[in-house]
Tab-separated table of C-alpha atoms in Angstrom:
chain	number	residue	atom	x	y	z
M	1	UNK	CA	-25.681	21.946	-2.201
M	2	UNK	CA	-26.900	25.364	-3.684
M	3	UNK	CA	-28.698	25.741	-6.631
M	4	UNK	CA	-25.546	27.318	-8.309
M	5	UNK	CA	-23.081	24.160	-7.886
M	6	UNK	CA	-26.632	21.886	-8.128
M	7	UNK	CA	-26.539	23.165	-11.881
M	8	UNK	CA	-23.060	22.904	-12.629
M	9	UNK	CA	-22.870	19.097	-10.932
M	10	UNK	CA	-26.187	18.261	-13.338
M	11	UNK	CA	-24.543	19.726	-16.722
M	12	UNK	CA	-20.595	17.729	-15.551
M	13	UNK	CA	-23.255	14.728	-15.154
M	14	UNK	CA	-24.232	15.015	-18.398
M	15	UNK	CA	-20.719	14.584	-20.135
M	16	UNK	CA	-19.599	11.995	-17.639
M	17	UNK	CA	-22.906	9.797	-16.225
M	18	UNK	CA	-20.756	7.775	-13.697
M	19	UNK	CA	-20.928	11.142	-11.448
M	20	UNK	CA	-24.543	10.387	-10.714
M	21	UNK	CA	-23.391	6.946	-9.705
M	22	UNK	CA	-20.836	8.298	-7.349
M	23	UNK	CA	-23.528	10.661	-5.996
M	24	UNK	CA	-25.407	8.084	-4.369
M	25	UNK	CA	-22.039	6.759	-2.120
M	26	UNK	CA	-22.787	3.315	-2.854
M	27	UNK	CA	-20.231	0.351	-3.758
M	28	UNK	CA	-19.063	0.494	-8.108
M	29	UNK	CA	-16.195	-0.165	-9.978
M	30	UNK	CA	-15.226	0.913	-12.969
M	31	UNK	CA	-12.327	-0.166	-15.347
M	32	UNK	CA	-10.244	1.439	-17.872
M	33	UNK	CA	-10.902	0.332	-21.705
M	34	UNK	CA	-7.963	2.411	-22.667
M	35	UNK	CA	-5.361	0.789	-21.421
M	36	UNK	CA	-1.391	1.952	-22.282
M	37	UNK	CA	1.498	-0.258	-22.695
M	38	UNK	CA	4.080	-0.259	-19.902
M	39	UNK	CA	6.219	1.347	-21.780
M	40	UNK	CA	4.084	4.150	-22.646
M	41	UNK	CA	3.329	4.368	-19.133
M	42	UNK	CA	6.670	4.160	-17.610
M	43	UNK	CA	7.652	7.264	-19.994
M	44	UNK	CA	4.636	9.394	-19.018
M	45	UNK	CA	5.740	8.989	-15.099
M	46	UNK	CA	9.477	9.875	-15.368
M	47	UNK	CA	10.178	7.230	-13.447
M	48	UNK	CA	13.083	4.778	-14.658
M	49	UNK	CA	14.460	1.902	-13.042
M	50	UNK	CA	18.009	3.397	-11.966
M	51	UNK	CA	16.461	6.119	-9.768
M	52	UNK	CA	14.447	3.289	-8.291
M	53	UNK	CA	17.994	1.332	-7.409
M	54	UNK	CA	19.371	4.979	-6.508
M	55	UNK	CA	16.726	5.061	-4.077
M	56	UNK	CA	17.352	1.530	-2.834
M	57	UNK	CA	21.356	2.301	-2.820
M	58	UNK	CA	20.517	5.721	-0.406
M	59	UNK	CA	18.562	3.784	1.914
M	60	UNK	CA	21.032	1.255	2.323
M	61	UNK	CA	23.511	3.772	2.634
M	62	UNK	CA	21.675	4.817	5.874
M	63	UNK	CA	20.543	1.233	7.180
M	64	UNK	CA	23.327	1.462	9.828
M	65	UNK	CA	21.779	4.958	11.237
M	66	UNK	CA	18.315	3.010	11.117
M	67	UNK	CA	19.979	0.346	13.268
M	68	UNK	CA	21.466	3.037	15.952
M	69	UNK	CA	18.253	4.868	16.321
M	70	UNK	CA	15.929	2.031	16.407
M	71	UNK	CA	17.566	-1.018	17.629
M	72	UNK	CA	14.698	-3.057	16.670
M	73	UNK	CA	15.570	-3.115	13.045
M	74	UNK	CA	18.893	-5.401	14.331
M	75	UNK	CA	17.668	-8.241	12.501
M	76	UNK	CA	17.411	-6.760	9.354
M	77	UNK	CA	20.385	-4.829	9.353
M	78	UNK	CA	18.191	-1.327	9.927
M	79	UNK	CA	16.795	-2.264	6.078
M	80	UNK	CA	12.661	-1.775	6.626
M	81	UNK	CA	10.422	-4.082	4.706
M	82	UNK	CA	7.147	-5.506	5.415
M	83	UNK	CA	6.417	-8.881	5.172
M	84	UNK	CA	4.627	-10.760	2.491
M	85	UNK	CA	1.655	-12.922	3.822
M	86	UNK	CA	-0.265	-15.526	2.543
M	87	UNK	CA	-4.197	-15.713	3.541
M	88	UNK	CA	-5.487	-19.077	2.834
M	89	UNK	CA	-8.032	-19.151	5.369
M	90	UNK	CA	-9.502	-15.596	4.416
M	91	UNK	CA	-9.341	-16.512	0.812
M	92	UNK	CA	-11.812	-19.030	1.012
M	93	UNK	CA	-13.821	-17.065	3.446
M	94	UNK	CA	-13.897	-13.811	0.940
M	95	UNK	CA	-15.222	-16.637	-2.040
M	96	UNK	CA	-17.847	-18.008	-0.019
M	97	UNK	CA	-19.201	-15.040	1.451
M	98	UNK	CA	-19.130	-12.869	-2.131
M	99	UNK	CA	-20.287	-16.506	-3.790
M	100	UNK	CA	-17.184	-15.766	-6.594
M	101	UNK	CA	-14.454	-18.576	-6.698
M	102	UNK	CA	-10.846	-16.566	-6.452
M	103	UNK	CA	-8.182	-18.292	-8.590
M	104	UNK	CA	-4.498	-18.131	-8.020
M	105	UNK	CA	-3.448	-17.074	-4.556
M	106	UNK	CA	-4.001	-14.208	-2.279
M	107	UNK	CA	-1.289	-12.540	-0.091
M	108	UNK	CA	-1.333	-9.562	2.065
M	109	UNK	CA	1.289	-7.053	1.764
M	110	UNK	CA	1.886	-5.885	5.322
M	111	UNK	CA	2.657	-2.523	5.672
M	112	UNK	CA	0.176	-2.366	8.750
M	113	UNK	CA	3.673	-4.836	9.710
M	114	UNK	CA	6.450	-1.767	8.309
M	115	UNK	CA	9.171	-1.884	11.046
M	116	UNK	CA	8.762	1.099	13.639
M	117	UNK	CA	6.430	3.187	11.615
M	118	UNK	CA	3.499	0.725	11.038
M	119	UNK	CA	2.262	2.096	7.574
M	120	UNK	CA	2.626	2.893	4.281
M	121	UNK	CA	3.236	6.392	4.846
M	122	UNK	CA	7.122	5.227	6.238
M	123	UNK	CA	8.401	4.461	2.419
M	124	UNK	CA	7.917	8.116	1.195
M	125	UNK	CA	8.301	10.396	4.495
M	126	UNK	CA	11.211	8.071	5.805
M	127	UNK	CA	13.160	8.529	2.390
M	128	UNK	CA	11.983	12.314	2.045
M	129	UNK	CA	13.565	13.771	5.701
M	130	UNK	CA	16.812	11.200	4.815
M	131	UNK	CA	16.996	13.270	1.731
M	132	UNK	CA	16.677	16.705	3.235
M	133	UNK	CA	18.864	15.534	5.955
M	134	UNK	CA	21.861	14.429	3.924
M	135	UNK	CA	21.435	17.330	1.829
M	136	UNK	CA	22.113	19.242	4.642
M	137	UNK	CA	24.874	17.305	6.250
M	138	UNK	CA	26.545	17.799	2.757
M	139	UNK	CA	26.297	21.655	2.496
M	140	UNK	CA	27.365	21.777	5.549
M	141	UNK	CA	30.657	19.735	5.159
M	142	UNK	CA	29.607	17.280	8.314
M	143	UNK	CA	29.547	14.180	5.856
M	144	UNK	CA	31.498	12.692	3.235
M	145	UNK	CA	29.736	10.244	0.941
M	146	UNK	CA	32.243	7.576	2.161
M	147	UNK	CA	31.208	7.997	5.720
M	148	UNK	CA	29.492	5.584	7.893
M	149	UNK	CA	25.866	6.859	8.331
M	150	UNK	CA	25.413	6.226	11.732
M	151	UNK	CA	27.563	9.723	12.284
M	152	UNK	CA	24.019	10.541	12.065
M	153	UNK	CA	22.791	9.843	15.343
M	154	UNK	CA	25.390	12.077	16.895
M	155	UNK	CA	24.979	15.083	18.969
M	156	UNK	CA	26.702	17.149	16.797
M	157	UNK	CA	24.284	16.077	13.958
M	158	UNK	CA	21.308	16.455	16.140
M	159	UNK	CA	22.723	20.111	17.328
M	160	UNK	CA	22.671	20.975	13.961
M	161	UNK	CA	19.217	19.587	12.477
M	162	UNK	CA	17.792	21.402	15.606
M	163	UNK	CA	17.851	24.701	13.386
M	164	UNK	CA	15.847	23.282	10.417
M	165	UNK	CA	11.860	22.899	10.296
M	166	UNK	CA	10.060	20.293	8.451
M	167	UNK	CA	6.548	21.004	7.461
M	168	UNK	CA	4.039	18.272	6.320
M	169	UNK	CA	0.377	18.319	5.265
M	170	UNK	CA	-1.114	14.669	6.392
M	171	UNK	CA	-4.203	13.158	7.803
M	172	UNK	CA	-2.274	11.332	10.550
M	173	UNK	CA	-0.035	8.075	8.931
M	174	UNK	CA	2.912	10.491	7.084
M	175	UNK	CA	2.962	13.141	9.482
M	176	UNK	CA	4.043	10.129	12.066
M	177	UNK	CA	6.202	8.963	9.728
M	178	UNK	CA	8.406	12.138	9.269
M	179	UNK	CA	7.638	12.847	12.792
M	180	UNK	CA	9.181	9.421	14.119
M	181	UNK	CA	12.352	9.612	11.544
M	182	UNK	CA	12.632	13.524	11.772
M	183	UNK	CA	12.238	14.124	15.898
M	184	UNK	CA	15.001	11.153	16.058
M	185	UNK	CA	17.043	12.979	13.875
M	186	UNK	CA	16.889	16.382	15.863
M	187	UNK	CA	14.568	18.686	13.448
M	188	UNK	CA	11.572	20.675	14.390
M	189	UNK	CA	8.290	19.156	13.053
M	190	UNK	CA	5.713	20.608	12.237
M	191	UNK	CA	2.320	18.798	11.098
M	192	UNK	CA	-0.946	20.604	9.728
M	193	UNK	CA	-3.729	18.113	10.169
M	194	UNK	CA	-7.527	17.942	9.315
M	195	UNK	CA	-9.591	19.230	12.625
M	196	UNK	CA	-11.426	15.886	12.428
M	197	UNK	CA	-8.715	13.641	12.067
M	198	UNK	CA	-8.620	10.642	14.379
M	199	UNK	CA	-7.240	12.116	18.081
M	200	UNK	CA	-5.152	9.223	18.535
M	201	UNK	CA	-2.747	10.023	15.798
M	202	UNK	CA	-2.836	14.033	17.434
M	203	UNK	CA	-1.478	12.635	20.613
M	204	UNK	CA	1.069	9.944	18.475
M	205	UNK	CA	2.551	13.268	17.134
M	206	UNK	CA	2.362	15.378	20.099
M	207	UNK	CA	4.132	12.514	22.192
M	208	UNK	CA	6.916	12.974	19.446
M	209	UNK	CA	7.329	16.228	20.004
M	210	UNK	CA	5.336	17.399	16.967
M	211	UNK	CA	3.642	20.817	16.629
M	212	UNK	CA	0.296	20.086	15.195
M	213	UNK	CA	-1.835	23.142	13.282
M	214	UNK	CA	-5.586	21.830	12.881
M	215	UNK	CA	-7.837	23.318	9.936
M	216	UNK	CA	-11.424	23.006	9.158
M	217	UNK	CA	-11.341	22.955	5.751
M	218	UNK	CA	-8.784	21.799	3.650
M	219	UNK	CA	-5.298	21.186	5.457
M	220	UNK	CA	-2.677	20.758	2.512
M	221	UNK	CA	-3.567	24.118	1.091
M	222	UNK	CA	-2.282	25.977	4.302
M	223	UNK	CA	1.112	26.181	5.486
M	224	UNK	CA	2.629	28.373	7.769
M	225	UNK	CA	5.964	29.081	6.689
M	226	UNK	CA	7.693	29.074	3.271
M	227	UNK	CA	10.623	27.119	2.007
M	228	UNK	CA	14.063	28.805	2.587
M	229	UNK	CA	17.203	27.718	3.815
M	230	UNK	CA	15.901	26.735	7.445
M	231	UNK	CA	12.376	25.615	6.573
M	232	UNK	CA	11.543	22.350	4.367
M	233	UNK	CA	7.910	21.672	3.400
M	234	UNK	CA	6.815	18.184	2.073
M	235	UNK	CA	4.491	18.909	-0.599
M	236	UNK	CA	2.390	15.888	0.360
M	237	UNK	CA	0.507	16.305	-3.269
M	238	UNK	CA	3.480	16.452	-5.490
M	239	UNK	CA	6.872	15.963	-4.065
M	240	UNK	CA	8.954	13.574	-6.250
M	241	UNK	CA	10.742	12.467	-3.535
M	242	UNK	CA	7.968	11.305	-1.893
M	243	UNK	CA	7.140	9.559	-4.868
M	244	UNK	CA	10.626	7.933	-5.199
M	245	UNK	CA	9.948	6.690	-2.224
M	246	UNK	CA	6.846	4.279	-2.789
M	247	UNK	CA	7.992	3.118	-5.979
M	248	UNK	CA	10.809	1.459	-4.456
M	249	UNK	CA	8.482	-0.872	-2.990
M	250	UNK	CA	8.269	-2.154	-6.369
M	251	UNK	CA	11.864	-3.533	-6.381
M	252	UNK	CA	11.265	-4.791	-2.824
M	253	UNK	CA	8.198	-6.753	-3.737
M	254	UNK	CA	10.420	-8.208	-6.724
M	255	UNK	CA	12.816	-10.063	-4.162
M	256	UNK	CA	10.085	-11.252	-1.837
M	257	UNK	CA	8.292	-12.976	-4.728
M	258	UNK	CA	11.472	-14.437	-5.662
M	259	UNK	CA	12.093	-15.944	-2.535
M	260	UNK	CA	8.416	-17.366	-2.250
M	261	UNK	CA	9.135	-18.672	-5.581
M	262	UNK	CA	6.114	-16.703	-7.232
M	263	UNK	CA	6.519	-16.804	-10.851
M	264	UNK	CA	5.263	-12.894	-12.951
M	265	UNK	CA	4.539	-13.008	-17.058
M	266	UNK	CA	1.680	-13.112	-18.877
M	267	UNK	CA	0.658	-16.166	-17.928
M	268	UNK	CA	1.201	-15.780	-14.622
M	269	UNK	CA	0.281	-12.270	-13.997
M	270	UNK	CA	0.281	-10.321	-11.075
M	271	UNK	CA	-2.931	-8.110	-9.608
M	272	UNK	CA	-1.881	-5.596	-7.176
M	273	UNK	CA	-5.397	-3.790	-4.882
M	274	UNK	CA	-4.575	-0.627	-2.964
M	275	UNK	CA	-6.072	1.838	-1.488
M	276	UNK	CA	-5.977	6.038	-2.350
M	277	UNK	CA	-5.995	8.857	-0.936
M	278	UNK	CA	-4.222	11.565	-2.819
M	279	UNK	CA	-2.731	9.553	-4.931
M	280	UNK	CA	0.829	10.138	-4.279
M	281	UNK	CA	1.793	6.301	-2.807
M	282	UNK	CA	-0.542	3.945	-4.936
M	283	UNK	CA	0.695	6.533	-7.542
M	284	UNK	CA	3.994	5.942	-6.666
M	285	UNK	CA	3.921	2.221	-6.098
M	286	UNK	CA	2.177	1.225	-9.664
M	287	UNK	CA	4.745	3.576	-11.458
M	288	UNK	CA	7.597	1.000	-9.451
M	289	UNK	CA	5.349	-2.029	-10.166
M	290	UNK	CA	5.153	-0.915	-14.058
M	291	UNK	CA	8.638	-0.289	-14.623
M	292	UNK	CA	9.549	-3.196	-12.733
M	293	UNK	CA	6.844	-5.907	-14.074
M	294	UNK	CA	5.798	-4.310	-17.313
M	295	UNK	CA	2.027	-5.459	-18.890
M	296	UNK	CA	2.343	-8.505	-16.480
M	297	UNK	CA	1.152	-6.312	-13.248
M	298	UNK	CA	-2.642	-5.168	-12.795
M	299	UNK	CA	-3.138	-2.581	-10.549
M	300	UNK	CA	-6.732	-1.905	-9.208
M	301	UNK	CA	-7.546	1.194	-6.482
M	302	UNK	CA	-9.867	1.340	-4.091
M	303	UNK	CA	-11.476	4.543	-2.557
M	304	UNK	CA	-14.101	4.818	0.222
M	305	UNK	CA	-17.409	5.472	-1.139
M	306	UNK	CA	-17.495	9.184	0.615
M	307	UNK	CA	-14.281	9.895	-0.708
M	308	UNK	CA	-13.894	8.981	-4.596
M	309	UNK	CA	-11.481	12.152	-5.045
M	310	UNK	CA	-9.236	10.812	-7.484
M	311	UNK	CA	-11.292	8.510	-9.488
M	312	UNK	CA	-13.599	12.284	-9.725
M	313	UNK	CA	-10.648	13.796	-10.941
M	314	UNK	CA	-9.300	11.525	-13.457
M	315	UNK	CA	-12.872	10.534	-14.643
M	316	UNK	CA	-13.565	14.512	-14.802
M	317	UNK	CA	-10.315	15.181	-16.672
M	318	UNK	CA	-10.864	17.829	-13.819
M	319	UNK	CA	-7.870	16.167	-11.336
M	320	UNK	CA	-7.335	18.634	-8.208
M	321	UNK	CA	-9.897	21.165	-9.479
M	322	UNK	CA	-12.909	19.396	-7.861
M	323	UNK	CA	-13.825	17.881	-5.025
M	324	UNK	CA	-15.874	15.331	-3.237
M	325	UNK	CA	-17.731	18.188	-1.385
M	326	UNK	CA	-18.232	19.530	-5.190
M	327	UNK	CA	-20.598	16.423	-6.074
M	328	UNK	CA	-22.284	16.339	-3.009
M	329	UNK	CA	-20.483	13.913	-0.919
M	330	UNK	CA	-19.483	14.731	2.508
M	331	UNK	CA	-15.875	13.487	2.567
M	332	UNK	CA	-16.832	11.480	6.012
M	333	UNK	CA	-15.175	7.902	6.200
M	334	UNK	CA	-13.912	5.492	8.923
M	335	UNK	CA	-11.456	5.656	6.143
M	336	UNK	CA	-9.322	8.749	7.900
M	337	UNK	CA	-5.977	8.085	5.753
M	338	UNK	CA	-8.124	7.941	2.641
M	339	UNK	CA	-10.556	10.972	3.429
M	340	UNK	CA	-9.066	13.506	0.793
M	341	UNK	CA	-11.544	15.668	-0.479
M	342	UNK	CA	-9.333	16.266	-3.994
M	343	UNK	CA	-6.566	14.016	-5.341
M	344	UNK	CA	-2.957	15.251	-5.793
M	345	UNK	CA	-3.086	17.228	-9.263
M	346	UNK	CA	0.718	14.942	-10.367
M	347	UNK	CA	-0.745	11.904	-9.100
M	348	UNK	CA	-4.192	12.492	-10.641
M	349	UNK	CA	-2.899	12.909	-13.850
M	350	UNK	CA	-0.821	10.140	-14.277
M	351	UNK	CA	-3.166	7.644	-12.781
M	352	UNK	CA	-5.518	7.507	-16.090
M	353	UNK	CA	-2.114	5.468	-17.512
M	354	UNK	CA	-1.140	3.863	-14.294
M	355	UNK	CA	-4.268	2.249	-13.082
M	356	UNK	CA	-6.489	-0.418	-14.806
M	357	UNK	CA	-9.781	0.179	-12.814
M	358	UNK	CA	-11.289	2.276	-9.546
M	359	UNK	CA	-13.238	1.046	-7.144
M	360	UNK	CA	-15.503	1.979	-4.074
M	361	UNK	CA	-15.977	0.614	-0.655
M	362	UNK	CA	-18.785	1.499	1.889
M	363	UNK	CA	-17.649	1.908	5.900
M	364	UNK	CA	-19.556	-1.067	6.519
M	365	UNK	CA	-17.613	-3.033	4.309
M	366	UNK	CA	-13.722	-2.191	5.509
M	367	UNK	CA	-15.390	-3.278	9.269
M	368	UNK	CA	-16.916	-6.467	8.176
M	369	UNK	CA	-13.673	-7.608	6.861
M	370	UNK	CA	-11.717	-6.209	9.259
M	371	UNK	CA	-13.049	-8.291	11.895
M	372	UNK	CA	-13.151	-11.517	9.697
M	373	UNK	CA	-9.731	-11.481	8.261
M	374	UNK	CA	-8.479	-10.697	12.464
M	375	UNK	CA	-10.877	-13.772	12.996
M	376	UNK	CA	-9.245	-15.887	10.258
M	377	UNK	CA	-5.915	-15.080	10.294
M	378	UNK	CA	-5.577	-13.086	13.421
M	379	UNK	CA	-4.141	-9.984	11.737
M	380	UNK	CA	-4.951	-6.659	12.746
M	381	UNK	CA	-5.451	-3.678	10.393
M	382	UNK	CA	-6.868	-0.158	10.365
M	383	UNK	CA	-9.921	0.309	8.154
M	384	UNK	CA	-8.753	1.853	5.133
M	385	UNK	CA	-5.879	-0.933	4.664
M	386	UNK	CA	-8.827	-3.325	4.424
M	387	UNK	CA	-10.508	-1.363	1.540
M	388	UNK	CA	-8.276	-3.658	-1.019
M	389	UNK	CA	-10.628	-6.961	-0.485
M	390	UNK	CA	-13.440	-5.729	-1.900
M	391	UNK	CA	-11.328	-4.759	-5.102
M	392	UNK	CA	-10.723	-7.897	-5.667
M	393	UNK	CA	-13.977	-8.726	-5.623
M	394	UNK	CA	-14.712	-6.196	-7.750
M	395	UNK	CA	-12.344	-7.271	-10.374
M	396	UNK	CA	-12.978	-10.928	-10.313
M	397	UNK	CA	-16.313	-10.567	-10.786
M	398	UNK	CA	-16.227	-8.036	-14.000
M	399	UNK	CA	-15.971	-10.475	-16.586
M	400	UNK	CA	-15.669	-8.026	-19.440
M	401	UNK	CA	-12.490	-6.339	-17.812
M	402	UNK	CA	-11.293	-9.790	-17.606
M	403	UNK	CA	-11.629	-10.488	-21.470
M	404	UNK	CA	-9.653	-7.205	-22.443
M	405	UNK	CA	-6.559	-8.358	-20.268
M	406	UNK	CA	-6.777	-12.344	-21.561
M	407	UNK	CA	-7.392	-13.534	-18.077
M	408	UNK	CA	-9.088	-16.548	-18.695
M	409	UNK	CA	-9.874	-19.184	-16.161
M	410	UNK	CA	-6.389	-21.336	-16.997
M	411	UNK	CA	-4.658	-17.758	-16.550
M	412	UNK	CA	-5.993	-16.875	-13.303
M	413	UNK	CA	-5.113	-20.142	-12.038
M	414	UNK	CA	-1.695	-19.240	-12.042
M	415	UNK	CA	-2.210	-15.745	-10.903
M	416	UNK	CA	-1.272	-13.744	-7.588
M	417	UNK	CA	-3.326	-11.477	-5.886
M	418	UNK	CA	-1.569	-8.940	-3.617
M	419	UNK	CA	-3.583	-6.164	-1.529
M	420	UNK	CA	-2.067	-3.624	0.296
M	421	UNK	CA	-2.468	-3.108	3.881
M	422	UNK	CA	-1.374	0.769	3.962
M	423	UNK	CA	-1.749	0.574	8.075
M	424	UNK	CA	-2.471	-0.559	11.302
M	425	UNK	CA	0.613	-0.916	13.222
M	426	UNK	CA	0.123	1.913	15.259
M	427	UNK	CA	-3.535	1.985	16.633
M	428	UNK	CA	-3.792	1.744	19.895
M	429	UNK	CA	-5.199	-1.400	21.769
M	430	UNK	CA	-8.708	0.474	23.123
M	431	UNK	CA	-9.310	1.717	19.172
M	432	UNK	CA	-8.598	-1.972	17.577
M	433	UNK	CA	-10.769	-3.464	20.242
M	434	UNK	CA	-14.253	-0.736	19.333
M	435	UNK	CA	-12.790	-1.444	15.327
M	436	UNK	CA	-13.418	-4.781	16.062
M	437	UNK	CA	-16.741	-4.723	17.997
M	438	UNK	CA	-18.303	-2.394	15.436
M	439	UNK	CA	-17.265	-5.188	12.926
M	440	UNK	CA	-19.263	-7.797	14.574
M	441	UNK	CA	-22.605	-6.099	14.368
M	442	UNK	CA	-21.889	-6.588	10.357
M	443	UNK	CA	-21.147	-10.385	10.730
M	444	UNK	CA	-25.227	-10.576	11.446
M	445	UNK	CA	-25.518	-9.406	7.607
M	446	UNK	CA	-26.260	-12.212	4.852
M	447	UNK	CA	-24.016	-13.623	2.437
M	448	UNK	CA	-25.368	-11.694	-0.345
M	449	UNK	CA	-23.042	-8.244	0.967
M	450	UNK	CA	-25.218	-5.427	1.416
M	451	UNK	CA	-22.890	-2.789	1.091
């Protein structure tokens, strides 16, 4: 760091002391004593329940083209969900290890498990390319709203979408996503990617046909073309379609709790732990999960210790206008899909109403549980989508937080813990198996967690 920004990061320190504390890249949490009624919330993000069901209605609309191009999805009629797991076994594990009983019941929500695409990344770029392409198929008098959607797996459709470019900014996990859903469709991908960015998710994309642009320094701000008639770019930081996208999980999660008879109200309320990057998808998720649960929902996120971008920006009040590298943090994580150097500037400054804490986790933490919850309950997931165990953690532990919600010990009793796995699916065999051995070095390590 030069002497210049050394200055400017002591004087920011000054006005906001938990910078020093990020400085040093070890474990914290930190939670919001400000925070906004639902309502308030739900009126700040713009989101509102019927564009969530429009959403839902547009995907169904195109579940039979999911079910042409990817017969897997037979069973559920080409309608993608993840499933909703219990973890018993790893929720007693996780209390004796930490020494902190968890009340209420933990569950995994597995987007690691998202049909085809393996990650989180499939809610927003699957919905954004269907957007663009039936936008397109409109204009261009090929489809009627009445149609079946599986016209869409034609030649003639894939002639056409052969003349259009899509153009996405992504670490690895969305640029497969829109590369899966747009190759199938017939457009021209293109994906600019972080130089460092793990070289199994390069040769994913390349196998799909993919064009992949690799930057040094900071990949979203670069793209090659601009948007015209022939050329769509995903604006990976602020495209409300995107957003759309993730909050729909929201009214997805609503059914599966239903059918596990789970019970959400203020007695029985309902923490949700995931992980961020930009911002964008937890962003987009806790906007579904407040319009659809209201006050009764908790939502907690989770960054790698490295890569703190958007609790930096929203603590900051400076959002996208500073970054990791700013501070003196190096951006480096096992972490990849979380490694963002600055959080998305719409994202950022909503989460301050959307999100009740932030917290950190080391490297050496997202392997140690890796390997024990693969152990326990023989599920697989990348690092990053592990990063939501230690939130909880985190939150059960910080009693204080725990007095401004109300959740007292009879309370959290009834309540249900959800973290997000955000990915996993797609890592190939040779990568899971050195995931898991570097996990085992950390199973050595004494209960007390050395993070």
């Amino acid at each position: 760091m030069d002497p210049v920004t050394r200055a400017c990061v002591e004087i920011l320190s000054l006005r906001f002391p938990l910078v020093k504390e990020l400085q040093t890249a070890k474990e914290f949490c930190w939670f919001n004593h400000k925070i906004k009624p639902s309502k308030t919330v739900i009126e700040q993000t713009g989101i509102t329940l019927k564009q969530i069901k429009d959403v839902h209605l547009r995907l169904v609309r195109f579940a039979p083209l999911l079910q042409t191009l990817f017969p897997d999805t037979t069973p559920t009629e080409g309608l993608l969900e993840s499933p909703l797991t219990l973890l018993p076994t790893f929720q007693t594990y996780l209390s004796q290890h930490y020494r902190l009983p968890i009340e209420g019941k933990l569950w995994l929500k597995q987007d690691n498990a998202f049909p085809i695409f393996g990650s989180i990344k499939a809610r927003g770029g699957l919905y954004e390319v269907l957007v663009y392409a039936e936008k397109l198929a409109l204009w261009a008098n090929l489809l009627k709203s009445t149609d079946d959607y599986s016209v869409f797996s034609s030649r003639t459709f894939f002639k056409f979408f052969s003349q259009y470019t899509i153009e996405v900014a992504s670490t690895g996990n969305l640029g497969i996503a829109v590369g899966i859903i747009g190759r199938a469709l017939g457009f021209n991908v293109i994906a600019h990617m972080p130089s460092n960015a793990k070289p199994w998710k390069k040769d994913k994309l390349r196998e799909l046909g993919v064009k992949i642009i690799e930057h040094n320094k900071d990949h979203t701000a670069t793209m090659t073309g601009k948007p015209n008639q022939y050329h769509h770019i995903i604006d990976s930081q602020q495209s409300n379609n995107l957003f759309l996208g993730y909050a729909t999980a929201a009214l997805r999660l609503q059914k599966q709790l239903k059918e596990h008879n789970i019970r959400i109200d203020k007695s029985h309320p309902l923490f949700v732990y995931l992980p961020c990057g930009m911002g964008i998808s937890s962003g987009g998720i806790i906007s579904g999960l407040k319009t659809i649960f209201g006050d009764n929902v908790h939502c907690i996120l989770i960054e790698p210790t490295h890569s703190p971008s958007m609790f930096l920006g929203t603590y900051t009040g400076l959002y996208d206008s500073i970054t990791v590298q700013d501070i003196g943090l190096d951006n480096h994580t096992v972490a990849d899909s979380l490694a963002c150097n600055r959080s998305s500037s719409f994202a950022s400054q909503l989460m301050p109403s959307l999100a009740d804490g932030y917290c950190t986790v080391s490297d050496a933490s997202l392997f140690h549980l890796l390997t024990h919850l693969y152990q326990q309950e023989n599920i697989f997931l990348e690092p990053s989508a592990c990063a939501g165990f230690r939130a909880v953690i985190h939150t059960l532990s910080n009693i204080d937080y725990l007095k401004q919600i109300k959740a007292s010990a009879s309370v959290l009793k009834h309540s249900t813990h959800i973290v997000w796995a955000t990915g996993g699916g797609m890592v190939p065999n040779d990568i899971r198996q050195a995931y898991l051995e570097t996990g085992k070095k950390y199973q050595q390590l004494s209960n007390r967690w050395i993070g």
